[in-house]
């Protein structure tokens, strides 16, 4: 546990050098991989050797290396790719976690975190949103297996980033229409993402600020990984915007990890705790079911059910009261 730093940055270095996409399905000689990565050959070989010890590469005769089944997920072009996550964790979360103790001591976000998405640089937006879109595809798939999204004819994904959630839903439900609502600095990347998925005719990107208001007229409103970014006051403002926009029969679907009343030493609970520590550095928090019930009630919603999924996300359904 203490030495976790090295695997995070070893994997990130491999992705930064594009090695997973260079190896693809082949065994490639270390020198050749280095030539294509435009990097120092002996060092690339040492990096590939390290990847072998992590179970991400296999060594073959002739100092050739290939990706393992697990290592394949580091490629950019495979289903379930986690390249975005590798970059986001290594570049954004990693340095900020060094300030976790300070965040705990003060009860405020980590000193180097500004906490405003509006002021993110284009490079930060690209790295963060690519990771979010990857996680959204996984969350949406798990959510669809546990909860009937087929009931909606129109969905607005509030703070939907590049549109990972709606990309999955639109592919699964051919009659659905869905839009993404997010800050103006996300528009360019989101439109490129939706176009790449062939969805530009069925999904629009709408720019705005979700604390001020969100568009009316959808029968489903989705919030994935939004409420956990904020303390209760700002989370309430976001929920109130949704509440004002929603007709009486509309449904709010929140996709978040729900903290159990009692945490144990298990992989699933560790994932939730990791998310909570990340939110501590960021200035937000993961919440229990009761905390979500209260937060939603204060904004004029009744929490109707919490549906667990096979992933770490739960579907929290709420209706306007
Ligand atoms: C943690 S990301 C989640 C993105 C997306 N829901 C997902 O899970 O893939 C939070 C999102 O909220 C958006 N956001 C932050 N502040 C916002 C605001 N004031 N108005 C609209 N969107 C905002 C960010 O741009 C970002 O896309």
Coordinates of C-alpha atoms and ligand atoms in Angstrom, one line a residue:
X1 CA 0.0 0.0 0.0
X2 CA 2.8 2.4 1.0
X3 CA 4.6 1.9 -2.3
X4 CA 1.5 2.4 -4.6
X5 CA 3.1 5.6 -6.1
X6 CA 5.4 3.6 -8.4
X7 CA 2.7 1.6 -10.2
X8 CA 0.6 4.7 -10.8
X9 CA 3.4 6.5 -12.4
X10 CA 5.0 3.5 -14.2
X11 CA 1.6 2.9 -15.9
X12 CA 1.3 6.6 -16.7
X13 CA 4.7 6.8 -18.2
X14 CA 3.9 3.9 -20.5
X15 CA 0.7 5.7 -21.6
X16 CA 2.5 9.0 -22.0
X17 CA 4.9 7.3 -24.3
X18 CA 2.0 5.7 -26.2
X19 CA 3.5 2.3 -25.6
X20 CA 0.2 0.4 -25.3
X21 CA -0.9 1.7 -28.7
X22 CA 2.5 1.0 -30.2
X23 CA 2.4 -2.7 -29.0
X24 CA -1.3 -3.2 -29.9
X25 CA -1.8 -6.9 -30.6
X26 CA 1.9 -7.6 -31.4
X27 CA 5.1 -8.6 -29.7
X28 CA 7.4 -5.6 -30.5
X29 CA 11.2 -5.4 -29.8
X30 CA 12.0 -3.0 -27.1
X31 CA 14.3 -1.0 -29.5
X32 CA 11.6 -0.7 -32.1
X33 CA 9.0 0.4 -29.5
X34 CA 11.5 3.0 -28.3
X35 CA 12.1 4.2 -31.8
X36 CA 8.4 4.6 -32.4
X37 CA 7.9 6.3 -29.0
X38 CA 10.9 8.6 -29.8
X39 CA 12.4 7.7 -26.4
X40 CA 15.6 6.4 -24.9
X41 CA 15.8 2.7 -25.8
X42 CA 17.5 1.2 -22.7
X43 CA 15.1 3.1 -20.5
X44 CA 12.0 2.0 -22.5
X45 CA 13.2 -1.6 -22.1
X46 CA 13.4 -1.1 -18.3
X47 CA 9.9 0.4 -18.3
X48 CA 8.6 -2.6 -20.3
X49 CA 10.3 -5.0 -17.9
X50 CA 8.6 -3.2 -15.0
X51 CA 5.2 -3.5 -16.8
X52 CA 5.9 -7.3 -16.9
X53 CA 6.0 -7.3 -13.1
X54 CA 2.7 -5.5 -13.0
X55 CA 1.1 -8.1 -15.2
X56 CA 0.5 -5.6 -18.0
X57 CA 3.1 -6.9 -20.5
X58 CA 4.8 -10.3 -21.3
X59 CA 8.4 -10.7 -22.4
X60 CA 9.1 -12.9 -25.4
X61 CA 12.3 -14.1 -27.0
X62 CA 14.4 -11.4 -28.8
X63 CA 13.7 -8.8 -26.1
X64 CA 10.2 -8.4 -27.5
X65 CA 7.2 -7.4 -25.4
X66 CA 3.5 -7.7 -25.8
X67 CA 0.5 -6.5 -23.8
X68 CA -1.3 -9.0 -21.6
X69 CA -5.1 -9.2 -21.6
X70 CA -5.1 -6.7 -18.7
X71 CA -2.5 -4.4 -20.3
X72 CA -4.8 -4.3 -23.4
X73 CA -7.1 -2.0 -21.4
X74 CA -4.3 0.7 -21.6
X75 CA -4.8 1.0 -25.4
X76 CA -6.9 4.0 -26.5
X77 CA -9.0 2.0 -29.1
X78 CA -10.5 -0.8 -27.0
X79 CA -13.8 -1.1 -25.2
X80 CA -13.3 -0.4 -21.5
X81 CA -10.1 1.6 -22.2
X82 CA -8.7 3.2 -19.1
X83 CA -6.2 5.5 -20.7
X84 CA -8.2 8.6 -19.7
X85 CA -8.2 7.4 -16.1
X86 CA -4.4 6.7 -16.2
X87 CA -3.8 10.3 -17.3
X88 CA -6.3 11.8 -14.9
X89 CA -5.0 9.9 -11.8
X90 CA -1.3 10.4 -12.7
X91 CA -1.6 14.1 -13.6
X92 CA -4.4 15.5 -11.5
X93 CA -5.2 13.3 -8.5
X94 CA -1.6 12.2 -7.7
X95 CA -0.1 15.5 -6.7
X96 CA -3.2 16.6 -4.9
X97 CA -3.3 13.5 -2.7
X98 CA 0.0 14.7 -1.2
X99 CA -2.1 17.4 0.4
X100 CA -4.7 15.1 1.9
X101 CA -3.4 15.6 5.4
X102 CA -3.8 19.3 5.1
X103 CA -7.3 19.0 3.8
X104 CA -8.2 16.8 6.8
X105 CA -6.6 19.2 9.2
X106 CA -8.4 22.2 7.9
X107 CA -11.7 20.7 6.8
X108 CA -11.2 22.5 3.5
X109 CA -10.1 21.5 0.0
X110 CA -6.4 20.8 -0.7
X111 CA -4.4 24.0 -0.9
X112 CA -3.6 23.7 -4.6
X113 CA -7.1 22.9 -5.7
X114 CA -9.1 25.9 -6.9
X115 CA -12.4 24.0 -7.0
X116 CA -13.8 25.9 -9.9
X117 CA -14.4 24.0 -13.1
X118 CA -14.9 27.2 -14.9
X119 CA -11.2 28.2 -14.6
X120 CA -9.8 24.8 -15.8
X121 CA -7.3 25.1 -18.6
X122 CA -8.2 23.4 -21.9
X123 CA -5.5 20.7 -21.1
X124 CA -7.1 20.0 -17.7
X125 CA -10.6 19.9 -19.2
X126 CA -9.4 17.4 -21.8
X127 CA -7.7 15.1 -19.3
X128 CA -10.5 15.2 -16.7
X129 CA -13.4 14.8 -19.2
X130 CA -11.7 11.9 -21.0
X131 CA -11.5 10.1 -17.6
X132 CA -15.1 11.0 -16.7
X133 CA -16.4 9.8 -20.1
X134 CA -14.7 6.4 -19.6
X135 CA -16.2 6.0 -16.2
X136 CA -19.6 7.2 -17.4
X137 CA -19.7 4.5 -20.0
X138 CA -19.1 1.9 -17.3
X139 CA -21.5 3.5 -14.9
X140 CA -24.3 3.8 -17.5
X141 CA -24.0 0.2 -18.5
X142 CA -24.2 -1.0 -14.9
X143 CA -27.0 1.4 -14.2
X144 CA -29.0 0.1 -17.2
X145 CA -28.7 -3.4 -16.1
X146 CA -30.3 -2.5 -12.7
X147 CA -32.7 0.3 -13.6
X148 CA -35.1 0.8 -16.5
X149 CA -33.9 3.8 -18.5
X150 CA -36.2 2.7 -21.3
X151 CA -39.0 4.6 -19.5
X152 CA -37.6 8.0 -20.6
X153 CA -38.2 9.6 -24.0
X154 CA -35.9 12.6 -23.3
X155 CA -33.0 12.9 -20.8
X156 CA -30.9 15.9 -19.8
X157 CA -27.5 14.9 -18.4
X158 CA -26.8 17.9 -16.1
X159 CA -23.0 18.4 -15.8
X160 CA -22.7 15.6 -18.2
X161 CA -19.2 16.5 -19.4
X162 CA -18.4 15.0 -22.8
X163 CA -21.6 12.9 -22.7
X164 CA -20.4 9.4 -21.7
X165 CA -23.6 8.6 -20.0
X166 CA -25.9 9.7 -22.8
X167 CA -23.6 8.1 -25.4
X168 CA -24.3 4.7 -23.8
X169 CA -28.0 5.4 -23.3
X170 CA -28.5 6.6 -26.9
X171 CA -26.8 3.5 -28.3
X172 CA -29.0 1.3 -26.1
X173 CA -32.3 3.0 -26.7
X174 CA -32.8 4.0 -30.4
X175 CA -35.9 6.2 -29.7
X176 CA -34.3 8.2 -26.9
X177 CA -33.3 11.8 -27.3
X178 CA -30.8 13.2 -24.9
X179 CA -28.8 16.4 -24.3
X180 CA -25.8 17.3 -22.3
X181 CA -25.7 20.4 -20.2
X182 CA -22.3 21.7 -19.0
X183 CA -20.0 24.7 -18.8
X184 CA -19.0 26.5 -22.0
X185 CA -15.4 25.3 -21.7
X186 CA -16.5 21.7 -22.2
X187 CA -18.5 22.4 -25.4
X188 CA -15.8 21.9 -28.0
X189 CA -14.6 18.6 -26.6
X190 CA -18.1 17.3 -26.0
X191 CA -19.2 18.0 -29.5
X192 CA -16.2 16.3 -30.9
X193 CA -16.8 13.3 -28.6
X194 CA -20.5 13.0 -29.6
X195 CA -19.6 13.4 -33.3
X196 CA -17.0 10.6 -33.0
X197 CA -19.8 8.4 -31.5
X198 CA -22.0 9.4 -34.5
X199 CA -24.6 11.0 -32.2
X200 CA -24.5 14.6 -33.3
X201 CA -28.1 14.3 -34.7
X202 CA -29.6 12.9 -31.5
X203 CA -27.7 14.8 -28.8
X204 CA -27.0 18.5 -28.3
X205 CA -24.6 20.2 -26.0
X206 CA -26.2 23.0 -24.1
X207 CA -23.9 25.5 -22.3
X208 CA -24.8 27.0 -19.0
X209 CA -24.3 27.1 -15.2
X210 CA -26.2 24.5 -13.2
X211 CA -26.3 26.6 -10.1
X212 CA -28.3 29.3 -12.0
X213 CA -30.7 27.1 -13.9
X214 CA -31.0 24.1 -16.3
X215 CA -33.4 23.7 -19.4
X216 CA -36.9 22.5 -18.9
X217 CA -38.9 19.9 -20.7
X218 CA -37.2 16.6 -20.2
X219 CA -38.8 13.6 -18.5
X220 CA -35.5 12.4 -17.1
X221 CA -32.8 14.5 -15.4
X222 CA -29.5 12.8 -14.7
X223 CA -26.7 13.9 -12.3
X224 CA -23.6 11.6 -12.4
X225 CA -20.7 12.4 -10.2
X226 CA -22.0 15.9 -9.6
X227 CA -23.4 16.1 -6.1
X228 CA -20.3 14.5 -4.6
X229 CA -18.2 17.4 -5.9
X230 CA -19.8 19.8 -3.5
X231 CA -20.7 20.5 0.1
X232 CA -24.4 20.7 0.9
X233 CA -25.1 24.3 0.1
X234 CA -23.9 24.1 -3.5
X235 CA -25.3 20.7 -4.0
X236 CA -28.6 22.1 -2.9
X237 CA -28.4 24.9 -5.4
X238 CA -27.8 22.4 -8.2
X239 CA -30.8 20.3 -7.1
X240 CA -33.0 23.4 -6.8
X241 CA -32.1 24.2 -10.5
X242 CA -33.2 20.8 -11.5
X243 CA -36.3 21.0 -9.3
X244 CA -37.4 24.3 -10.9
X245 CA -36.9 22.9 -14.4
X246 CA -38.7 19.6 -13.8
X247 CA -42.4 19.0 -14.6
X248 CA -44.3 17.2 -11.8
X249 CA -44.1 13.8 -13.5
X250 CA -40.3 14.0 -14.3
X251 CA -37.7 11.9 -12.6
X252 CA -34.3 12.7 -11.2
X253 CA -31.7 10.0 -11.5
X254 CA -28.5 10.5 -9.5
X255 CA -25.6 8.2 -10.2
X256 CA -23.2 8.2 -7.2
X257 CA -21.4 5.8 -4.9
X258 CA -23.5 5.5 -1.7
X259 CA -21.5 5.2 1.5
X260 CA -22.7 2.3 3.7
X261 CA -23.5 3.1 7.3
X262 CA -20.6 1.0 8.3
X263 CA -17.4 0.5 6.3
X264 CA -15.3 -2.7 6.4
X265 CA -12.0 -4.0 5.0
X266 CA -13.2 -5.0 1.5
X267 CA -12.3 -4.0 -2.0
X268 CA -15.7 -2.5 -2.7
X269 CA -15.6 -0.4 0.5
X270 CA -12.1 0.6 -0.2
X271 CA -13.2 2.0 -3.6
X272 CA -15.9 4.1 -1.9
X273 CA -13.4 5.3 0.7
X274 CA -10.9 6.2 -2.1
X275 CA -13.6 8.3 -3.8
X276 CA -14.3 10.0 -0.5
X277 CA -10.7 10.9 0.1
X278 CA -10.5 12.2 -3.5
X279 CA -13.5 14.3 -2.7
X280 CA -11.9 15.5 0.5
X281 CA -9.0 17.0 -1.5
X282 CA -11.5 18.5 -4.0
X283 CA -13.8 20.0 -1.4
X284 CA -16.8 17.6 -1.9
X285 CA -17.9 14.4 -0.1
X286 CA -19.4 11.0 -0.7
X287 CA -22.7 10.6 1.2
X288 CA -24.8 7.8 2.8
X289 CA -28.3 7.0 1.7
X290 CA -29.7 9.0 4.5
X291 CA -27.6 12.0 3.6
X292 CA -28.9 11.8 0.0
X293 CA -32.5 11.5 1.3
X294 CA -32.1 14.7 3.4
X295 CA -30.3 16.6 0.7
X296 CA -32.9 15.8 -1.8
X297 CA -35.8 16.6 0.6
X298 CA -34.3 20.0 1.2
X299 CA -34.5 20.7 -2.5
X300 CA -38.1 19.5 -2.9
X301 CA -37.6 15.9 -3.9
X302 CA -38.6 12.6 -2.5
X303 CA -36.0 9.9 -2.7
X304 CA -38.1 7.0 -4.1
X305 CA -35.4 4.3 -4.2
X306 CA -31.7 3.5 -4.2
X307 CA -30.9 0.7 -6.7
X308 CA -27.5 -0.9 -6.3
X309 CA -25.7 -1.9 -9.4
X310 CA -23.0 -4.5 -10.2
X311 CA -20.5 -1.6 -10.2
X312 CA -19.7 0.8 -7.3
X313 CA -22.4 3.2 -8.5
X314 CA -25.9 3.2 -7.2
X315 CA -29.0 4.7 -9.0
X316 CA -30.7 7.1 -6.6
X317 CA -34.1 7.9 -8.0
X318 CA -36.1 11.0 -6.8
X319 CA -39.3 12.7 -7.8
X320 CA -40.4 16.3 -7.3
X321 CA -42.9 16.6 -4.4
Ligands
LIG1 C1 -16.9 15.2 -11.9 S1 -17.4 15.9 -13.5 C2 -18.6 14.7 -14.0 C3 -18.9 14.8 -15.4 C4 -19.9 13.8 -15.9 N1 -21.2 13.9 -15.2 C5 -19.4 12.4 -15.8 O1 -19.5 11.7 -14.8 O2 -18.8 11.9 -16.8 C6 -18.3 17.3 -13.0 C7 -18.9 18.1 -14.1 O3 -19.6 19.2 -13.7 C8 -19.4 20.2 -14.6 N2 -19.7 21.5 -13.9 C9 -19.0 22.0 -12.9 N3 -19.5 23.2 -12.5 C10 -20.6 23.4 -13.3 C11 -21.5 24.5 -13.4 N4 -21.5 25.5 -12.6 N5 -22.5 24.4 -14.4 C12 -22.5 23.3 -15.2 N6 -21.6 22.3 -15.2 C13 -20.7 22.4 -14.2 C14 -18.0 20.1 -15.0 O4 -17.6 20.8 -16.1 C15 -17.9 18.6 -15.1 O5 -18.2 18.2 -16.4

